[in-house]
Coordinates of C-alpha atoms in Angstrom, one line a residue:
M1 CA -36.3 8.9 -21.4
N2 CA -33.4 9.3 -23.8
H3 CA -32.0 6.3 -25.6
L4 CA -28.3 5.8 -26.4
T5 CA -27.1 6.8 -29.8
E6 CA -25.5 4.3 -32.2
T7 CA -22.1 5.8 -31.6
Q8 CA -22.5 5.4 -27.9
L9 CA -23.7 1.8 -28.3
Q10 CA -20.8 1.0 -30.7
S11 CA -18.3 2.5 -28.3
L12 CA -19.8 0.6 -25.3
A13 CA -19.7 -2.7 -27.3
D14 CA -16.1 -2.4 -28.4
G15 CA -14.9 -1.1 -25.0
T16 CA -13.9 2.4 -25.9
L17 CA -16.6 4.1 -23.9
R18 CA -15.2 4.1 -20.3
G19 CA -15.3 6.1 -17.2
P20 CA -18.5 7.7 -15.8
E21 CA -20.0 7.9 -19.3
G22 CA -19.5 4.2 -19.9
L23 CA -20.9 3.3 -16.5
A24 CA -24.0 5.5 -17.0
A25 CA -24.5 3.9 -20.5
R26 CA -24.2 0.4 -19.1
E27 CA -26.7 1.1 -16.4
H28 CA -29.1 2.6 -19.0
C29 CA -28.8 -0.6 -21.1
E30 CA -29.6 -2.7 -18.1
A31 CA -32.7 -0.7 -17.4
C32 CA -33.8 -0.1 -21.0
G33 CA -34.8 -3.2 -23.0
A34 CA -34.4 -1.5 -26.4
C35 CA -30.9 -0.2 -25.7
G36 CA -30.0 -3.5 -24.1
S37 CA -31.0 -5.5 -27.2
E38 CA -29.1 -3.0 -29.5
L39 CA -26.0 -3.4 -27.3
Q40 CA -26.2 -7.2 -27.6
V41 CA -26.3 -6.9 -31.4
W42 CA -23.3 -4.6 -31.4
S43 CA -21.5 -6.8 -29.0
A44 CA -22.1 -9.9 -31.2
L45 CA -20.8 -7.9 -34.3
V46 CA -17.7 -6.8 -32.4
S47 CA -17.0 -10.4 -31.3
Q48 CA -17.4 -11.6 -34.9
L49 CA -15.2 -8.9 -36.3
S50 CA -12.5 -9.7 -33.7
T51 CA -12.2 -13.3 -35.1
L52 CA -11.4 -12.0 -38.6
R53 CA -7.8 -12.1 -39.7
D54 CA -6.0 -10.0 -42.2
P55 CA -5.5 -11.7 -45.6
E56 CA -2.0 -13.0 -46.4
P57 CA -0.1 -10.9 -49.0
P58 CA 0.6 -12.6 -52.3
M59 CA 3.8 -14.6 -52.5
D60 CA 5.3 -12.2 -55.0
F61 CA 4.3 -9.0 -53.2
T62 CA 7.8 -8.1 -52.0
A63 CA 9.4 -8.9 -55.4
T64 CA 6.7 -6.7 -57.1
V65 CA 7.3 -3.8 -54.8
L66 CA 11.1 -4.0 -55.1
A67 CA 10.8 -4.3 -58.9
A68 CA 8.7 -1.1 -59.0
V69 CA 11.2 0.7 -56.8
E70 CA 14.0 -0.4 -59.0
V71 CA 12.2 0.9 -62.2
R72 CA 11.5 4.2 -60.5
E73 CA 15.2 4.5 -59.3
A74 CA 16.4 3.7 -62.8
H75 CA 14.1 6.4 -64.2
L76 CA 15.5 8.9 -61.7
V77 CA 19.1 8.0 -62.5
T78 CA 18.3 8.4 -66.2
R79 CA 16.9 11.9 -65.6
R80 CA 19.9 12.8 -63.4
H81 CA 22.3 11.6 -66.1
T82 CA 20.4 13.6 -68.8
L83 CA 20.6 16.7 -66.7
L84 CA 24.3 16.2 -66.0
A85 CA 24.9 15.7 -69.8
A86 CA 23.0 18.9 -70.6
I87 CA 25.2 21.1 -68.3
P88 CA 28.4 20.6 -70.4
A89 CA 26.3 21.0 -73.6
F90 CA 24.9 24.3 -72.3
A91 CA 28.4 25.5 -71.3
L92 CA 29.8 24.6 -74.7
A93 CA 27.0 26.5 -76.5
L94 CA 27.6 29.5 -74.2
V95 CA 31.3 29.4 -75.0
A96 CA 30.5 29.2 -78.8
I97 CA 28.1 32.1 -78.6
V98 CA 30.5 34.3 -76.6
G99 CA 33.3 33.3 -79.0
W100 CA 31.2 34.2 -82.0
G101 CA 30.3 37.5 -80.4
L102 CA 34.0 38.3 -79.6
S103 CA 35.0 37.3 -83.2
T104 CA 32.5 39.7 -84.7
A105 CA 33.3 42.5 -82.2
G106 CA 36.2 43.6 -84.4
D107 CA 33.9 44.1 -87.3
V108 CA 31.3 46.3 -85.6
G109 CA 30.4 48.0 -88.9
N110 CA 29.1 44.7 -90.4
L111 CA 27.2 44.0 -87.2
L112 CA 25.5 47.4 -87.3
Q113 CA 24.6 46.9 -91.0
G114 CA 23.0 43.6 -90.1
A115 CA 21.0 45.2 -87.3
S116 CA 19.8 48.0 -89.6
A117 CA 18.9 45.4 -92.2
L118 CA 16.8 43.6 -89.6
R119 CA 15.1 46.8 -88.6
V120 CA 14.1 47.5 -92.3
V121 CA 12.9 43.9 -92.7
W122 CA 10.8 44.2 -89.5
G123 CA 9.4 47.5 -90.6
V124 CA 8.2 45.8 -93.8
V125 CA 7.0 42.6 -92.2
G126 CA 5.3 44.2 -89.1
P127 CA 2.3 45.6 -90.9
V128 CA 1.9 42.3 -92.8
F129 CA 1.8 40.4 -89.5
A130 CA -0.7 42.9 -88.1
A131 CA -2.9 42.6 -91.2
T132 CA -3.0 38.8 -91.2
R133 CA -3.4 38.5 -87.5
I134 CA -0.3 36.4 -87.1
P135 CA 0.2 37.5 -83.5
L136 CA -3.3 36.1 -82.7
G137 CA -2.3 32.8 -84.4
I138 CA 1.0 32.7 -82.5
G139 CA -0.8 33.4 -79.2
A140 CA -3.3 30.6 -79.9
F141 CA -0.4 28.2 -80.8
V142 CA 1.4 29.1 -77.5
F143 CA -1.9 28.6 -75.5
L144 CA -2.4 25.2 -77.2
A145 CA 1.2 24.2 -76.4
V146 CA 0.7 25.1 -72.8
V147 CA -2.6 23.2 -72.6
L148 CA -1.1 20.1 -74.3
T149 CA 1.9 20.2 -72.0
A150 CA -0.3 20.4 -68.9
L151 CA -2.4 17.5 -70.2
S152 CA 0.7 15.4 -71.0
R153 CA 1.8 15.7 -67.4
T154 CA -1.4 14.0 -66.3
L155 CA -0.8 10.9 -68.3
R156 CA 0.8 8.0 -66.6
P157 CA 4.4 7.5 -67.8
A158 CA 5.4 4.2 -69.5
Y159 CA 7.4 2.9 -66.6
A160 CA 4.4 3.3 -64.2
R161 CA 2.0 1.3 -66.4
V162 CA 1.1 -2.2 -65.3
S163 CA 0.9 -4.7 -68.2
E164 CA -2.1 -6.9 -68.0
P165 CA -1.6 -10.6 -68.7

């Protein structure tokens, strides 16, 4: 003789086991003393749980939520204004660079001399960099910068911190 599982007894007690399965389970509980007593325990638990009420929210719950929303919106507005301020600054820098490039375009000879001087300097400095493993140091620095940036993203920003009284 198979007894009912706890899931079946719980479902029968809270009324979610219906239809032919529920009828068969109820008949089994009437015939089986062990399952009948388990069903009584589960039914008592369900009746006790149904008398419980949800706790009342704190009096300042709405004000706290609205204040948090206001802080978040202010942060988003600040970010939006910063981005909007960066666009004209970028455009101004681009105009300045293009203007400088156009002003030196008339003096191509000086520009070529500067490029050849840079090529000579790089030819001298290149072996020094290779000998002292500067690229390895630069790579390590870039890796460290990426890791620190990723870690800083996991910290909670100041506006999201809750001050403790």
